[in-house]
GROMACS .gro file of C-alpha atoms in nm:
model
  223
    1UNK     CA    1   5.836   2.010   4.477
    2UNK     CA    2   5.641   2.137   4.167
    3UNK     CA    3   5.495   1.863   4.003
    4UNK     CA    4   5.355   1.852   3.659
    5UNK     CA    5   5.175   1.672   3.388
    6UNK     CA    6   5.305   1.619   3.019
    7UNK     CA    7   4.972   1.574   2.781
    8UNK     CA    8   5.102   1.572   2.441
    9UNK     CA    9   5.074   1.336   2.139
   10UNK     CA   10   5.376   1.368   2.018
   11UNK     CA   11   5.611   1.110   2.259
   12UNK     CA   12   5.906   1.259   2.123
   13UNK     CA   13   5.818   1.639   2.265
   14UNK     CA   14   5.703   1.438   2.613
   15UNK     CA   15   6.056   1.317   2.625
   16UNK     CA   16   6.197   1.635   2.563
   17UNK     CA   17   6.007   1.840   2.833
   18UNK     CA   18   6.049   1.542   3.079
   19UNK     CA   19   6.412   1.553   3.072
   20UNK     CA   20   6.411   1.909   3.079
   21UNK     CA   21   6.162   1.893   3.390
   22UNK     CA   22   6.318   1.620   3.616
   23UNK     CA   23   6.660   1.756   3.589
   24UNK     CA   24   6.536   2.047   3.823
   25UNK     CA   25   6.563   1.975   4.211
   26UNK     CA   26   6.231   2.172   4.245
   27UNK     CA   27   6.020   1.977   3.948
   28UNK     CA   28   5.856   1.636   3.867
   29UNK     CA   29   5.703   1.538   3.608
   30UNK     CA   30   5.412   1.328   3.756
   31UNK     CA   31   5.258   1.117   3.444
   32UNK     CA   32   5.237   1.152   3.076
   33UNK     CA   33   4.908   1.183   2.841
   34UNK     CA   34   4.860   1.121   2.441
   35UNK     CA   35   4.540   1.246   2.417
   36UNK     CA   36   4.304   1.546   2.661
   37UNK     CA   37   4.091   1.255   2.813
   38UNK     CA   38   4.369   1.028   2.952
   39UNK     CA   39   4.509   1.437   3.067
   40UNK     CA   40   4.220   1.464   3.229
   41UNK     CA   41   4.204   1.129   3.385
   42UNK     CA   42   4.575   1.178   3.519
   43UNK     CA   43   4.492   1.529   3.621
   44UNK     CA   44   4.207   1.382   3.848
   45UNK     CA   45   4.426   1.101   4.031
   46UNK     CA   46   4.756   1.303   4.059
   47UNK     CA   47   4.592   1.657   4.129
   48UNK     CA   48   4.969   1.776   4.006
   49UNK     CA   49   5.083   2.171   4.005
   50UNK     CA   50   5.109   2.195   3.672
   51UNK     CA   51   4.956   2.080   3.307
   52UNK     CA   52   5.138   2.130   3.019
   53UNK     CA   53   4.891   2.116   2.761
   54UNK     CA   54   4.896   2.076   2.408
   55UNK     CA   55   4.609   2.236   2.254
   56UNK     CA   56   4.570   1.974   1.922
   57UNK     CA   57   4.537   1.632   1.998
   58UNK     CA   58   4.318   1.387   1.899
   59UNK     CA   59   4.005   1.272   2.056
   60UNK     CA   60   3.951   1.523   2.330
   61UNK     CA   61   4.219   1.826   2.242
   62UNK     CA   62   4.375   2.022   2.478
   63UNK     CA   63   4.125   2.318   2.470
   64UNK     CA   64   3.801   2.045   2.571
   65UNK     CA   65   4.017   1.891   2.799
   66UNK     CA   66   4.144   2.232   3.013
   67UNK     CA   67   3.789   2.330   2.979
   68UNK     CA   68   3.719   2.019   3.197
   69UNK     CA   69   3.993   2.049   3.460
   70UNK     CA   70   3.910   2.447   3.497
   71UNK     CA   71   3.559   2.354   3.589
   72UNK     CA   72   3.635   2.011   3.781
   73UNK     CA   73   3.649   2.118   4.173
   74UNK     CA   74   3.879   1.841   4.259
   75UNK     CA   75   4.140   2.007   3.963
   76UNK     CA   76   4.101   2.349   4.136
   77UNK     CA   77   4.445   2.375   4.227
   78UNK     CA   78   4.596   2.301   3.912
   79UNK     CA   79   4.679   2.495   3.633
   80UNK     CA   80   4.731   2.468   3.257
   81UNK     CA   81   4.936   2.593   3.041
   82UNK     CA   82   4.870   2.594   2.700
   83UNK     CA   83   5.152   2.447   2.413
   84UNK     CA   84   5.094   2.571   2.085
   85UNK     CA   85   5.314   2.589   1.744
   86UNK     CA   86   5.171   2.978   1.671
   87UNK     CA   87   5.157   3.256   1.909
   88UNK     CA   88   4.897   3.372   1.737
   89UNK     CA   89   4.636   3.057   1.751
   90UNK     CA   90   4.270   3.137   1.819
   91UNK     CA   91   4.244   2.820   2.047
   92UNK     CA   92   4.489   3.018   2.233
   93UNK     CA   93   4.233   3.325   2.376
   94UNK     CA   94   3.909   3.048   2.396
   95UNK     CA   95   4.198   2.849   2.617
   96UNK     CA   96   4.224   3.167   2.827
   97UNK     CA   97   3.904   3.225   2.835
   98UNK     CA   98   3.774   2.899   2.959
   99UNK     CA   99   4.052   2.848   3.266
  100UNK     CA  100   4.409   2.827   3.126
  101UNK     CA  101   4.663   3.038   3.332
  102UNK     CA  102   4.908   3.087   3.015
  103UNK     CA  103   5.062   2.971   2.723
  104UNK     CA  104   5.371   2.877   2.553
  105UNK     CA  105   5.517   2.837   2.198
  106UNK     CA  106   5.633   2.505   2.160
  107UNK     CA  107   6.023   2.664   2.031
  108UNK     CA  108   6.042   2.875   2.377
  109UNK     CA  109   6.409   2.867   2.525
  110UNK     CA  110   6.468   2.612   2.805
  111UNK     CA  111   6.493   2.877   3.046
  112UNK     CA  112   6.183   3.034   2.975
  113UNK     CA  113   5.975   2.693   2.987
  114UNK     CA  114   6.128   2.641   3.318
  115UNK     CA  115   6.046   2.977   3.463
  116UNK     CA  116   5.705   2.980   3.334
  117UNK     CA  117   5.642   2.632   3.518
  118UNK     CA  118   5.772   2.791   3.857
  119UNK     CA  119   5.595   3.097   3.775
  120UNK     CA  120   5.231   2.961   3.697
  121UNK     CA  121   5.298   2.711   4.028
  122UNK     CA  122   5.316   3.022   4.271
  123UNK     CA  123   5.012   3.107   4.129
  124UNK     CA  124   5.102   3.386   3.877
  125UNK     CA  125   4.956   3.376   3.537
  126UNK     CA  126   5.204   3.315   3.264
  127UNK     CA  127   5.126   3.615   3.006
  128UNK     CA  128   5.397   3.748   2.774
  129UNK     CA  129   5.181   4.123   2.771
  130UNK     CA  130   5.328   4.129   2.377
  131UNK     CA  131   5.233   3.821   2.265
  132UNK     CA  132   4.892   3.845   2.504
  133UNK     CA  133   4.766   4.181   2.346
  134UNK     CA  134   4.811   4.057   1.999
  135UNK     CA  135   4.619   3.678   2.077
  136UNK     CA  136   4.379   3.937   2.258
  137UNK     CA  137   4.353   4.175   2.038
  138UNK     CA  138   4.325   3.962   1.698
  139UNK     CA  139   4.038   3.725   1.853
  140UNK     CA  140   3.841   3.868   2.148
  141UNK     CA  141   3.604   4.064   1.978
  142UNK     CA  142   3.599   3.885   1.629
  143UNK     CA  143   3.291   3.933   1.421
  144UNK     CA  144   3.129   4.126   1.682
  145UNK     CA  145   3.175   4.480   1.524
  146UNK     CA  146   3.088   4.644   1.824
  147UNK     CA  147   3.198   4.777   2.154
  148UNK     CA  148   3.059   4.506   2.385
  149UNK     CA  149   2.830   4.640   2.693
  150UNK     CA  150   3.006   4.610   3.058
  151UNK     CA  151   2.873   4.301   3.231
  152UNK     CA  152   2.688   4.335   3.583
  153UNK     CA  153   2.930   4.191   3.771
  154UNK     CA  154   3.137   4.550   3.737
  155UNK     CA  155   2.938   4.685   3.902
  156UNK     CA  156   3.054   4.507   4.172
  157UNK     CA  157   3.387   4.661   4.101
  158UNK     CA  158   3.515   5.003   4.290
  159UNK     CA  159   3.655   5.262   4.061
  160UNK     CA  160   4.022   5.146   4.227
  161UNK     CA  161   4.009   4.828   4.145
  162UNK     CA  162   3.839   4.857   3.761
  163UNK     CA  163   4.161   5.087   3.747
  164UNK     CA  164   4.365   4.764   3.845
  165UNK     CA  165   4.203   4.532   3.639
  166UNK     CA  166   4.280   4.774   3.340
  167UNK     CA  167   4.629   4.759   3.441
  168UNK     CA  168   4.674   4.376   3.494
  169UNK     CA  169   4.511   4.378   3.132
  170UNK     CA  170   4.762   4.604   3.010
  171UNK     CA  171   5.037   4.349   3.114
  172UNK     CA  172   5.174   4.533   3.448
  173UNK     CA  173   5.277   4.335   3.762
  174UNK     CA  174   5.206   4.397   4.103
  175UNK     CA  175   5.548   4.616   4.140
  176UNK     CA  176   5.426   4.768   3.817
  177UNK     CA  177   5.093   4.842   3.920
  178UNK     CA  178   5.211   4.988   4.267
  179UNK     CA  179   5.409   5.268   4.092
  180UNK     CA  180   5.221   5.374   3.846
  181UNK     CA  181   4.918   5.416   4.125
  182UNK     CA  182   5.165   5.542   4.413
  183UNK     CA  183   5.040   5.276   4.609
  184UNK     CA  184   5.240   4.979   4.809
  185UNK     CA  185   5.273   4.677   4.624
  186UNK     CA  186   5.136   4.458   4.885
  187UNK     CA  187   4.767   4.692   4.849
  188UNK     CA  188   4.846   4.628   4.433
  189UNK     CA  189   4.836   4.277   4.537
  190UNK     CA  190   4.509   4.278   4.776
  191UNK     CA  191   4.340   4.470   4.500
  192UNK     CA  192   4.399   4.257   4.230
  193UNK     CA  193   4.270   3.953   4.460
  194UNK     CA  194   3.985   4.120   4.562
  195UNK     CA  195   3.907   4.244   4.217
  196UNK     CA  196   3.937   3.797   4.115
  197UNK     CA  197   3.745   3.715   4.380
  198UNK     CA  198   3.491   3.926   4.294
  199UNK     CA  199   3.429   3.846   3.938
  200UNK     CA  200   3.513   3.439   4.010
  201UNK     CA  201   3.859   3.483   3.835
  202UNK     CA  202   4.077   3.171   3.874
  203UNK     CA  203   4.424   3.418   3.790
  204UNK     CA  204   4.533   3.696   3.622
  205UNK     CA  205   4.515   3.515   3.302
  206UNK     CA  206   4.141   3.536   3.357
  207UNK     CA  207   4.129   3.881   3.473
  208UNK     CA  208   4.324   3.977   3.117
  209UNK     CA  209   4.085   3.834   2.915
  210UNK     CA  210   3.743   3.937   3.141
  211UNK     CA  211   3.890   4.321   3.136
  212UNK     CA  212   3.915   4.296   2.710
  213UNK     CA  213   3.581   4.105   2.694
  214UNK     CA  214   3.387   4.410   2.950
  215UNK     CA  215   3.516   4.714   2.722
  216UNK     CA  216   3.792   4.834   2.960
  217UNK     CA  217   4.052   4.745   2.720
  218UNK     CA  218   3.987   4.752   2.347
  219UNK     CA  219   4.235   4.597   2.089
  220UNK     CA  220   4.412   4.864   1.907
  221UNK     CA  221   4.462   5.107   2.264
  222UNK     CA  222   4.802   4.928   2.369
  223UNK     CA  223   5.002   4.931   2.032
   0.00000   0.00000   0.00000
């Protein structure tokens, strides 16, 4: 059973994603927030799968409050996805940055917000590469002007799995990653953990975002 937090201040769009939610065999929607600190609070005593997280709210919003559960030890299961109105929302990439495992436009099909709640509960990160590249690519660098340097902890990094990282960045799976390398997709999949353990990556979200932030991927290079 998946289970999942609503924190939204609109009760209206609550109601909608909890009927949505509970009519699944597999998903429950665990408790319902207005605001980031009551998510937060209900985040703490439920420790659920899933957040789905608006990212303006008042009081604490949505980008504060996943900042909070990303960094809270007793949260470190649970992950957040980000709602927004725009896919391209620079709260969306600082979300990213600080912890979220995805986002979601508020209009997505039924279908989609359903897979992307099963998806981000087996612990995949919830990335459309499209939409990703252009958040990425619009904000990441913004008013810097410059190539940024490659961080230290590269270095910890062989050259097989900076070549992964590059690729999970580019918006390839494990499958995806396995064939273009010629490799099985079960070493695809060890590399990519090792490569997040390494750098202190909660998910691929994270890895996305690190690999544009160290240089390896520049906006403009994946069209």
């Amino acid at each position: 059973m998946i289970s999942v937090v609503l924190a939204d201040d609109q009760a209206l769009v609550r109601a909608g994603f909890r009927a949505l939610l509970d009519a699944e065999a597999d998903i429950r929607v665990v408790g319902e927030a207005a605001d980031g600190l009551q998510a937060i609070g209900l985040v703490r005593a439920t420790r659920p799968d899933v957040v789905l997280m608006d990212i303006r709210m008042p009081g604490v919003d949505g980008l504060e409050a996943t900042r909070r559960i990303a960094a809270d030890p007793v949260c470190g299961d649970t992950r957040v996805v980000i709602l927004t109105t725009f896919e391209l929302d620079e709260y969306v990439f600082e979300a990213l940055r600080t912890g979220a495992s995805g986002f979601l436009v508020k209009d997505t099909e039924p279908v989609e917000l359903l897979r992307g709640v099963r998806a981000v509960a087996a612990g995949d990160a919830l990335l459309s590469p499209s939409v990703t590249r252009r958040v990425i690519g619009e904000f990441a660098g913004a008013g810097t002007g410059r190539r940024p340097e490659p961080p230290r902890e590269l270095e910890q990094l062989t050259d097989r799995e900076r070549e992964v990282m590059t690729l999970v960045a580019e918006g390839l799976s494990n499958d995806e990653i396995a064939s273009r390398l010629v490799i099985s997709p079960a070493t695809a999949k060890t590399h990519v953990s090792r490569t997040m353990i390494k750098l202190g990556a909660r998910d691929r979200a994270q890895l996305v975002v690190y690999a544009y932030e160290a240089g390896l991927i520049r906006p403009g290079w994946l069209g």
